[in-house]
XYZ file of C-alpha atoms in Angstrom:
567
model
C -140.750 21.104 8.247
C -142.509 19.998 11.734
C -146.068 19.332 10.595
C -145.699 18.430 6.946
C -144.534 14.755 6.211
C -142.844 13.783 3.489
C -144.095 11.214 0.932
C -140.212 9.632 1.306
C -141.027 9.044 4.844
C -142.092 6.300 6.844
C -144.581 8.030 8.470
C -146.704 8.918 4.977
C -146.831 5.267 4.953
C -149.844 4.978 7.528
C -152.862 5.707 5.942
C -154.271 6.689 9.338
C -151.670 9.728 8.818
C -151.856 10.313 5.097
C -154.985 8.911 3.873
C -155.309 5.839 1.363
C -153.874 8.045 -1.949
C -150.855 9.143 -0.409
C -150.208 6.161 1.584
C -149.876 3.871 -0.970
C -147.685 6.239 -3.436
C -145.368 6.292 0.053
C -145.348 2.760 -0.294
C -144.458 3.112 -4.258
C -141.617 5.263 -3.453
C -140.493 3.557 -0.830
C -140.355 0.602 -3.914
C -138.571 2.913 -6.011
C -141.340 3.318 -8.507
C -141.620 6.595 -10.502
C -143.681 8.551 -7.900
C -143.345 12.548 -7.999
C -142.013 13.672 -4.651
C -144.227 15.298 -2.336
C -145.411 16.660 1.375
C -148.383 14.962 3.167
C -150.382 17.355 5.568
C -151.740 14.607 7.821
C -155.141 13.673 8.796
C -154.927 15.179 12.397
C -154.570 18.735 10.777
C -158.296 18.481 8.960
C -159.977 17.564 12.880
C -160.606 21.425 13.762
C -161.475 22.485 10.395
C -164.262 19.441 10.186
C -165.658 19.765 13.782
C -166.376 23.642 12.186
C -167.595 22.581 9.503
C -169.728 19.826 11.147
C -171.167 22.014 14.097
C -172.045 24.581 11.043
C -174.007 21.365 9.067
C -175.918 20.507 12.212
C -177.248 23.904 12.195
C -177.880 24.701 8.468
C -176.544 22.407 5.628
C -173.939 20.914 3.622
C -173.140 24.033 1.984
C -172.788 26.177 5.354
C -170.285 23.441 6.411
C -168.388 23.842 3.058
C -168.264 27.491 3.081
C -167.209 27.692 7.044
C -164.231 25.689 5.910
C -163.379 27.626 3.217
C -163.419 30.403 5.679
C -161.325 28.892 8.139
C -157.941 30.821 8.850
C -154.723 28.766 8.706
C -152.094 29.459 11.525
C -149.337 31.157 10.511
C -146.697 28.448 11.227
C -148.823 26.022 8.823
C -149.147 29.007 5.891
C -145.179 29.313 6.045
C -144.588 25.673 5.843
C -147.464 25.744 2.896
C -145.265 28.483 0.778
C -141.810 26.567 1.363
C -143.303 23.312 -0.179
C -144.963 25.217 -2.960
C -141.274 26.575 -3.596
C -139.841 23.823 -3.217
C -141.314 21.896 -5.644
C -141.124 24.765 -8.168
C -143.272 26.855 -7.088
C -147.451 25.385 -9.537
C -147.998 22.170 -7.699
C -151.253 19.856 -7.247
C -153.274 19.798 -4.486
C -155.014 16.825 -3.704
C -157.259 14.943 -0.957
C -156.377 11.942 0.787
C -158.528 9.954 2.646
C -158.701 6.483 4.896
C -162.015 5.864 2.900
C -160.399 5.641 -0.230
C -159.600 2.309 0.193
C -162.234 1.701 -1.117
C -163.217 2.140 -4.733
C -166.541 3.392 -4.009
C -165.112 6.617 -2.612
C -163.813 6.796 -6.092
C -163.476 10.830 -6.959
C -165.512 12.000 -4.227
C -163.056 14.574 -2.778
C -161.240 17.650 -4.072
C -158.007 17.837 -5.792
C -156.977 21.375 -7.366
C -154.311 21.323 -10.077
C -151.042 24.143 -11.108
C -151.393 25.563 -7.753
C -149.445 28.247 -7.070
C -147.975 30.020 -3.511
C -151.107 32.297 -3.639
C -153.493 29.841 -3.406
C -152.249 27.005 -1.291
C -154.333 27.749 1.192
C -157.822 27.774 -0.419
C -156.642 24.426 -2.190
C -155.884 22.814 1.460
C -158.838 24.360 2.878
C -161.234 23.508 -0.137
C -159.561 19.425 0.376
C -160.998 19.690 3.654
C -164.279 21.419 3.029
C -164.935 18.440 -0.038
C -165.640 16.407 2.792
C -168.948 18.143 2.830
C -169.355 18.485 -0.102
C -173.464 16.738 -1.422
C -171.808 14.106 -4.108
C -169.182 13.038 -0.540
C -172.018 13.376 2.087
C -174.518 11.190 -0.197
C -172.032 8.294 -0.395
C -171.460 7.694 3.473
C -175.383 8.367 3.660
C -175.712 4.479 1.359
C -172.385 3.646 3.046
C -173.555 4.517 6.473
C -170.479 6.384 7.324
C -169.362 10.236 7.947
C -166.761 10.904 5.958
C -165.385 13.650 8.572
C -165.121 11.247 11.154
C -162.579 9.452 9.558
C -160.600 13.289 8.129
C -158.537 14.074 5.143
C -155.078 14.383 4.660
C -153.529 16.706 1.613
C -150.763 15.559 -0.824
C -148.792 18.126 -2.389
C -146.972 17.744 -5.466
C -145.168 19.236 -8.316
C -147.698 20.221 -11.322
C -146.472 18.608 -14.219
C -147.916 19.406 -17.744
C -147.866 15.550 -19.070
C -148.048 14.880 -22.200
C -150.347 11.789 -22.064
C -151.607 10.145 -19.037
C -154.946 7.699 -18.369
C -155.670 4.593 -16.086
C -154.613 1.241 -16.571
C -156.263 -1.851 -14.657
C -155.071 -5.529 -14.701
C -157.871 -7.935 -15.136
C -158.387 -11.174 -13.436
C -157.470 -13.327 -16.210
C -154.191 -11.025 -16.286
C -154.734 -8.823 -19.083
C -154.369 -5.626 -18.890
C -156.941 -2.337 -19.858
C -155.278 0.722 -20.369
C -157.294 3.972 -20.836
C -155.391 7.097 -22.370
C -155.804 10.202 -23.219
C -153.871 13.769 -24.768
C -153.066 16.013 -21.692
C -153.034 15.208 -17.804
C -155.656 12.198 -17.103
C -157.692 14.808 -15.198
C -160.528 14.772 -17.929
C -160.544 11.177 -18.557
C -160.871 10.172 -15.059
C -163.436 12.899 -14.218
C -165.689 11.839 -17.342
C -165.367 14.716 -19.603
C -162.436 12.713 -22.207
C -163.747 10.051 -23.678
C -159.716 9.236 -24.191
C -158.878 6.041 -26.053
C -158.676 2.210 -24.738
C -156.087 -0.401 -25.475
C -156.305 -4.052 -24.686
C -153.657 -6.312 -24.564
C -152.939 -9.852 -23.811
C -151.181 -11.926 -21.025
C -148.119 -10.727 -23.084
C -149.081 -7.069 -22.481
C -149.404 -6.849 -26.873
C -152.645 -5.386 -28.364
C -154.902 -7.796 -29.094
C -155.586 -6.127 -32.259
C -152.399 -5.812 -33.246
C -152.110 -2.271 -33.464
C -151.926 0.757 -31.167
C -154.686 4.070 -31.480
C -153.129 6.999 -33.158
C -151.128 8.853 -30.761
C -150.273 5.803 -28.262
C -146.743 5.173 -28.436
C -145.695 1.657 -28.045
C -142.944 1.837 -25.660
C -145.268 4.116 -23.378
C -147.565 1.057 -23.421
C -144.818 -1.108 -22.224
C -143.781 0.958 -19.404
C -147.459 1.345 -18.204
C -147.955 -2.605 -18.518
C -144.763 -3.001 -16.619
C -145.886 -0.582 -14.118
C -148.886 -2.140 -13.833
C -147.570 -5.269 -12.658
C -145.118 -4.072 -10.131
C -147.494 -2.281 -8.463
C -149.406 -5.725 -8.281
C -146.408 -7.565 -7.215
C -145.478 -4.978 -4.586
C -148.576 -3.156 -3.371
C -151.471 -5.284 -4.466
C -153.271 -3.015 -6.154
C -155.057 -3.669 -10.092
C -155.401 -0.306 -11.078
C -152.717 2.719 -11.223
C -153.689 6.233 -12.864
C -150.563 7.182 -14.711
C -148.801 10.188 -16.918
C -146.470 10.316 -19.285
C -143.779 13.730 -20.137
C -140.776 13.388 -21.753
C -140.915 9.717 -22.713
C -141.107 8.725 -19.188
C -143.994 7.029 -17.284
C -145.349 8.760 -13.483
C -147.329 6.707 -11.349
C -150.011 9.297 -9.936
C -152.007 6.953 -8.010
C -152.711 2.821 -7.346
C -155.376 1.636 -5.585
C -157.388 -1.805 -5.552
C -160.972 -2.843 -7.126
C -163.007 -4.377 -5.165
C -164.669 -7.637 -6.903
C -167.665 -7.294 -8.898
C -170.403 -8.554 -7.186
C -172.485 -11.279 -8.529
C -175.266 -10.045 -10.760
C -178.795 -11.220 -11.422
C -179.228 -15.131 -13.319
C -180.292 -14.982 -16.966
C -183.675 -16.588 -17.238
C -183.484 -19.773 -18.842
C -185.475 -21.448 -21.613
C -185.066 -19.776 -24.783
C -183.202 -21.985 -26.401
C -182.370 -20.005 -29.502
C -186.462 -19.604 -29.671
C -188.178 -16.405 -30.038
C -189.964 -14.801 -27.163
C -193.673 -14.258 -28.163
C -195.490 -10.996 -28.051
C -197.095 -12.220 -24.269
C -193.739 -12.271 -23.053
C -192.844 -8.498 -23.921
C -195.918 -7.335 -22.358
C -195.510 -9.112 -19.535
C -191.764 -8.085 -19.421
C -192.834 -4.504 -19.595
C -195.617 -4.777 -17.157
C -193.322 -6.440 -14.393
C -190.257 -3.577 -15.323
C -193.179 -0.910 -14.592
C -194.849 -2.416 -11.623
C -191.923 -4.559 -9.708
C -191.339 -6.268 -6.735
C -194.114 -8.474 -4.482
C -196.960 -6.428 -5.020
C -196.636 -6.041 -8.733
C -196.581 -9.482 -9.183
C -199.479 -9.823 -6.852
C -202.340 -7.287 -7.821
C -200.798 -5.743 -11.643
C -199.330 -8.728 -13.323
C -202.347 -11.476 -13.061
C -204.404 -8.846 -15.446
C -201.558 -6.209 -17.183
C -200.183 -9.395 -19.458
C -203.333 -9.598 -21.314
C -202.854 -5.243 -22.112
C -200.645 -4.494 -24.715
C -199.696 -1.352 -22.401
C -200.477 -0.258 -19.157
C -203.407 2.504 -19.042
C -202.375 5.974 -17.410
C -202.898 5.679 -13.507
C -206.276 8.089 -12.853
C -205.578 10.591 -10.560
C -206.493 9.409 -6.779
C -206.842 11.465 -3.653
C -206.058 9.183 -0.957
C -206.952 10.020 2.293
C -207.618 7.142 4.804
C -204.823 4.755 3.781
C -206.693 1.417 5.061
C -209.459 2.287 2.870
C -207.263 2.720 -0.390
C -205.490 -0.956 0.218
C -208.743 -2.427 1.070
C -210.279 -0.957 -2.397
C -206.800 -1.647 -4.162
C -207.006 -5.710 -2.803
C -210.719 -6.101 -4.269
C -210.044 -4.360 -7.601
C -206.834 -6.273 -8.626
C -208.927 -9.648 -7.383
C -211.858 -8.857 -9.617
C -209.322 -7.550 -12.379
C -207.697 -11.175 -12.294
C -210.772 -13.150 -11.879
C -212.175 -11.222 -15.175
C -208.906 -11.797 -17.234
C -208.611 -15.703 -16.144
C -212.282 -16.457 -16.636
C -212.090 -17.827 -12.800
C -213.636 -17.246 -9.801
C -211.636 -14.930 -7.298
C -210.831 -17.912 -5.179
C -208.950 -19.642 -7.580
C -206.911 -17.070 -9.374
C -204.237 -16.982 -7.198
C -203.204 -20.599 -6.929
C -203.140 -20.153 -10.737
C -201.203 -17.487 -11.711
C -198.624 -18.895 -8.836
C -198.309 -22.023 -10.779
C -198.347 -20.176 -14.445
C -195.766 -17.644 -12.992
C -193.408 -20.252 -12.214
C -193.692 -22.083 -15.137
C -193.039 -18.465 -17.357
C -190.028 -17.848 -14.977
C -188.813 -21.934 -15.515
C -186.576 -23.547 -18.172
C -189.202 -23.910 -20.082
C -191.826 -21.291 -20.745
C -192.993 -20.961 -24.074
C -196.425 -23.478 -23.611
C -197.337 -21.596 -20.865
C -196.124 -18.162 -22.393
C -198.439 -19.211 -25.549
C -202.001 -19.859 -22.938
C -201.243 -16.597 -21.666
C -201.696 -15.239 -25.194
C -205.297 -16.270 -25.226
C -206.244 -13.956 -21.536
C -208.848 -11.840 -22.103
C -208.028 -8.064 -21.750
C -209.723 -6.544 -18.055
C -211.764 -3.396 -18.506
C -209.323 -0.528 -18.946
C -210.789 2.176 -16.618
C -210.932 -0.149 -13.418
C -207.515 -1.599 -14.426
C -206.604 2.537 -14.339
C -207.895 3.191 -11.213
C -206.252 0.557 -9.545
C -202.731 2.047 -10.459
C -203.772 5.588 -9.511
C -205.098 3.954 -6.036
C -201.485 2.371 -5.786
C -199.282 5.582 -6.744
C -201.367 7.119 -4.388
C -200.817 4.955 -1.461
C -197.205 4.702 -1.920
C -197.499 8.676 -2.113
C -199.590 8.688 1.064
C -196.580 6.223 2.730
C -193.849 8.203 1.715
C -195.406 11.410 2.918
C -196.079 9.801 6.167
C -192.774 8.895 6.756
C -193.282 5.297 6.650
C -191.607 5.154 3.027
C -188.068 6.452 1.733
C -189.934 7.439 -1.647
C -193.501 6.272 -2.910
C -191.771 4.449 -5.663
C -190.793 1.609 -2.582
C -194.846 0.391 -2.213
C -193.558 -2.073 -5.020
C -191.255 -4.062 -2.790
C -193.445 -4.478 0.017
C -196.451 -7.396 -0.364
C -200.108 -7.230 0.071
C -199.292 -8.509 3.561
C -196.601 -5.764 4.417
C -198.843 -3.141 2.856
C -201.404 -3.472 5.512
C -198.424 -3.474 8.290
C -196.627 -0.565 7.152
C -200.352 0.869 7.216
C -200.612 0.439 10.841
C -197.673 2.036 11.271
C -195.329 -0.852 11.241
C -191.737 -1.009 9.664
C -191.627 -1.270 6.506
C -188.966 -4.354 5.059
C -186.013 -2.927 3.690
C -185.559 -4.677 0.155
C -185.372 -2.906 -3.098
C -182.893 -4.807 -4.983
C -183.604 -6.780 -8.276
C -186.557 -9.105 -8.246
C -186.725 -12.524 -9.539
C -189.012 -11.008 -12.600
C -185.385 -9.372 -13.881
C -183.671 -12.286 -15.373
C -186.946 -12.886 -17.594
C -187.572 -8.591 -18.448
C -183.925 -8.815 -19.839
C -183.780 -11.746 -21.740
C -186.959 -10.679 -23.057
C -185.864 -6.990 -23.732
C -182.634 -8.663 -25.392
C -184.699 -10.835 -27.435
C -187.660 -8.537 -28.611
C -185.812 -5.437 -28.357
C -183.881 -2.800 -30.415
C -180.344 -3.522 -29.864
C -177.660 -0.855 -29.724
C -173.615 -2.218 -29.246
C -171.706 0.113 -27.940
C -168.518 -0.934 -25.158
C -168.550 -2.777 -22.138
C -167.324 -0.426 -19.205
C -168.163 -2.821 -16.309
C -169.897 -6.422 -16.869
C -172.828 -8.051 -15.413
C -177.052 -7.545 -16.907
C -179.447 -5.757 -15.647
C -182.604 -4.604 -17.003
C -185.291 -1.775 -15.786
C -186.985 1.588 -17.237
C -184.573 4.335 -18.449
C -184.111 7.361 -16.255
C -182.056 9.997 -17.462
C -179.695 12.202 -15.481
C -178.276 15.304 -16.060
C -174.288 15.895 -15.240
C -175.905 18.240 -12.409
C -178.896 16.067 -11.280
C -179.585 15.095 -7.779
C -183.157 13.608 -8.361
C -182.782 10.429 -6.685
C -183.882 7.976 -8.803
C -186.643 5.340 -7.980
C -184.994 1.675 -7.614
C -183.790 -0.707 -10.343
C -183.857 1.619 -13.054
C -181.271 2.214 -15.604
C -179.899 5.183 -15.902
C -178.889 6.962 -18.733
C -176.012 9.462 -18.808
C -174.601 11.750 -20.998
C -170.912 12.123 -19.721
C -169.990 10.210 -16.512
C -168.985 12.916 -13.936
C -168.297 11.444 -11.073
C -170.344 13.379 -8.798
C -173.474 10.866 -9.873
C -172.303 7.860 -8.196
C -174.113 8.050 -5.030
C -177.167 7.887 -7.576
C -175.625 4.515 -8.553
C -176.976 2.733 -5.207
C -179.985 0.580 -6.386
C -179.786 0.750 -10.221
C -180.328 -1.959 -12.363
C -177.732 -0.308 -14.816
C -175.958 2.692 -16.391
C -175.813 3.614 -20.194
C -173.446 6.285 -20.889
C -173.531 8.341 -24.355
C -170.080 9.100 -23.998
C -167.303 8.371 -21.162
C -163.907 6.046 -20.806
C -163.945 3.101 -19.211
C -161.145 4.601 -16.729
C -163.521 7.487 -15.483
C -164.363 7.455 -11.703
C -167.772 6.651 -12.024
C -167.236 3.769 -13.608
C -164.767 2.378 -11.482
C -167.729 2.573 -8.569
C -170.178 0.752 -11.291
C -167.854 -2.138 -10.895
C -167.670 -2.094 -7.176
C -171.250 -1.948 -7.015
C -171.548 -4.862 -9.781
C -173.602 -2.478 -11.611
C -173.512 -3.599 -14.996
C -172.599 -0.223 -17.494
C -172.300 0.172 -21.763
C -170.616 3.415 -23.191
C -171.418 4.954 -26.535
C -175.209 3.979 -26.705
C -177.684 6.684 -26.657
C -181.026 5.860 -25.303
C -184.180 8.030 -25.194
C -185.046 7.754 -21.885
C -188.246 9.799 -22.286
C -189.865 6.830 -24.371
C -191.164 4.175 -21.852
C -190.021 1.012 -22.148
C -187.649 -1.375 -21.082
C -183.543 -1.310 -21.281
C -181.437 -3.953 -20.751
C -177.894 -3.628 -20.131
C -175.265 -6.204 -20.916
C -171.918 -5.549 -19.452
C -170.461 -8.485 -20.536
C -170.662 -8.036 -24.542
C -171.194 -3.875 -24.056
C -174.728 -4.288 -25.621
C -178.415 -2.140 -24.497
C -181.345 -3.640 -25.655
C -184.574 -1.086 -25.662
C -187.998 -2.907 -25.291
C -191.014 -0.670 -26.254
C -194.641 -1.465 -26.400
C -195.398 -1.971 -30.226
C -197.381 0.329 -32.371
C -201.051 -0.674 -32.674
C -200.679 -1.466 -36.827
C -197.678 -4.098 -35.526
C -199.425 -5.565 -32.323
C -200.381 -9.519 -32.698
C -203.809 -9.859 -32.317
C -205.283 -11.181 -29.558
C -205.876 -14.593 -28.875
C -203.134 -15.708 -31.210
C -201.295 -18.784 -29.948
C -197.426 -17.958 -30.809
C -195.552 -21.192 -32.623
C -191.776 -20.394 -31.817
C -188.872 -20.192 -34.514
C -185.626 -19.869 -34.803
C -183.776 -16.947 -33.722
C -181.179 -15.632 -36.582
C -178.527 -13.094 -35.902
């Protein structure tokens, strides 16, 4: 062979020649590990077919460049060398992408790999590893990662199919146990979201920590993968391996490394084992619904003494200034009317009451809010349509990514980004979060279902469909009905993910974790019903906060005395 390299050689080694997959299972062979053999066509062969495919992007879009690739003609030299690996390696093999960028985990399933591939269709599978490059789920990640995946190529591994007869992920923890996600069949499914599979925990002593294994796990399998697990840690420094089983014996199909969870949003502090009162969840859904510096500026001074937010009335904006300037005197009256104050003072007060309900200790300030009087509903309406419509008017403009982003910019930056100024670039959680979660936890429905990667985070539901590219607006949680990989770009800026069904070794999940997104399989939310959700990675809870029905609202004016919290 002169341009295919195999995995047994040093060369497949480099991940600058055979991509991050098949470097590392060089590296595993080179260990003596149980790693199928295999032929690496190296990154340089990919550079024509992406510069096609890129020149044809430029012109049209992702799908031209994917379907001039798949058009591309392979030399013949390459196509013979193509046929003698298929044969050689019994003639069905896999087909699958490697490249530099998987490294890291948040490239996790974003490329092609085509399995019992057969002489016939070599080619397509190497061309269709190339054109995956540009494919939309590939191209949206290095859009949030800021990086063109064809700059950086794709190599293709080639190795024999093999019909396992079991086969999953397994990841060693921090603390040094290990998770091991299995399934019937080739891990394919389970990785890719549509096998739910089965998941074993064990100790530092690789046993169950229940004591017993799930119906068709066998227990010497489970050694072998635990034993695995930890040579691969010991000699390639990786915590997670995908793995199948045939024949009694254990295949390592690929390792890689997690990158550590990020650090996720405080709880807020104060409850004390005592109750939230009814203020709290209307201010908790208020600040979900209307986020970020200008929320808390001209909604939440007036929308904690609503028990819901009116429907925004339908504004036309046309001269921008005009709308904010209209906007700034409506929320000030709004506030002035709920607080019984004159405009000048309001703000200096809810500044001090705000940080006292976001302090250790809320509940005597969380119990004066409950005597606010409610604002007049059709000016507190108009003021939300004249907001939607500004952030509308922004986004059409250009100066926003999405109209959904007015939220994170203050009064202040709202006039800027009006003249045409940048607008800041911050739509991560704000420091309302912490509270709208331990709030939605506290007063909410709660659903347990399994932790899949840890961390809180709380926001309205938005549901997406296995096929969905509606980007969704910031620091919601999304809900999910199987956990395809191909959503994970919509992952960047979420507050959480809630999956109906999934395994905790699927792709997507593994970039949840890199993301420190916090995620809970087996719930099943109604994301059509506005609320709030909050996610709890750590115990694999979802709380769902709604607005309660008018013949179970608290009447007004109430001061709440707080009690005990039981179960």
């Amino acid at each position: 062979m002169e341009r295919l390299v195999p995995l047994d050689d040093a060369r497949a080694r480099d991940p600058e020649i055979a991509g991050h997959k098949a470097a590392e299972l060089a590296r595993a062979t080179a260990a003596e590990m149980p790693v199928l053999p295999g032929w690496v066509l190296p990154l340089g062969e990919s550079a024509a077919a992406l510069a096609i495919g890129s020149a044809a992007g430029r012109e049209a879009s992702s799908a031209t460049s994917v379907l001039a690739v798949s058009s591309i003609e392979l030399d013949d030299e390459l196509r013979c060398e193509l046929a003698s690996v298929v044969a050689s390696l019994g003639g069905s093999v896999v087909v699958r992408s490697s490249s530099p960028l998987e490294a890291d985990p948040r490239w996790s399933g974003a490329f092609a790999t085509y399995l019992d591939v057969g002489t016939d269709d070599i080619e397509a599978a190497v061309r269709g590893c190339w054109a995956s490059v540009f494919g939309r789920d590939a191209l949206a990640r290095g859009e949030r990662l800021l990086v063109d995946p064809a700059d950086r190529g794709v190599a293709v591994l080639i190795q024999p199919w093999v019909a396992f007869a079991g086969g999953g992920v397994a990841v060693i923890e921090l603390d040094g146990r290990i998770r091991i996600s299995a399934t019937r069949g080739a891990p394919a499914d389970l990785v890719s979201g549509r096998d739910a599979g089965m998941t074993i925990h064990l100790d530092v002593e690789d046993r169950p920590e229940d004591d017993a294994l799930p119906e068709g796990i066998q227990a010497d399998i489970v050694g072998t993968v635990c034993r695995l697990m930890r040579e691969v840690r010991e000699s390639l420094s990786g915590d997670i391996i995908e793995w199948g089983s045939a024949s009694g014996a254990v295949t390592l199909l690929q390792a890689r490394r997690a990158t550590p969870t990020s650090v996720a949003a405080a709880r807020a502090s104060g409850s004390h084992g005592r109750r939230y009162p009814p203020v709290a969840a209307r201010l908790a859904l208020a600040a979900a619904s209307c986020p970020g510096p200008l929320g808390e500026r001209w909604v939440l001074p007036w929308a904690l003494a609503l028990e819901r937010l009116p429907r925004p009335a339908r504004v036309d904006v046309g001269e921008v200034g005009q709308a904010i300037a209209e906007a700034g005197r409506l929320s000030s009256e709004l506030a002035a009317s709920t607080w019984q104050l004159p405009s000048d003072r309001v703000d200096a007060e809810t500044r001090t009451s705000f940080r006292a309900v976001l302090g250790p200790e809320p509940f005597d300030e969380l119990n004066r809010l409950a005597t606010l009087r409610p604002p007049d509903l059709g000016r507190a309406a108009r003021l939300l349509g004249l907001l939607s419509g500004i952030g509308g008017a922004l986004h059409a403009a250009g100066s926003l990514p999405a109209a959904e982003h007015v939220w994170w910019l203050s009064p202040h930056d709202l006039d800027r980004v009006a003249e045409g100024r940048v607008a800041p670039a911050r739509t991560g959680h704000d420091r309302w979060e912490p509270f709208v979660f331990s709030v939605a936890e506290d007063r909410g429905r709660p659903f347990v279902g399994r932790s899949a990667s840890s961390g809180i985070g709380a926001g309205p539901a938005f549901a997406l469909g296995s096929s969905s590219w509606i980007v969704p607006p910031p620091r919601r949680v999304l809900v999910v009905s199987s956990v395809v990989p191909q959503l994970a770009s919509l992952l960047w800026g979420a507050a959480g993910l809630v999956a109906r069904t999934g395994s905790e070794g699927a792709h997507l999940f593994e970039v949840a974790r890199s993301l420190g997104l916090p995620a809970v399989i087996g719930v099943d939310v109604d994301a059509a019903d506005p609320g709030v959700v909050a996610v709890n990675g750590d115990d694999g809870t979802v709380s769902v906060l709604r607005a309660e029905p008018r013949d179970q609202r608290v009447k007004e004016n109430t001061v709440f005395s707080p009690e005990r919290r039981t179960g």
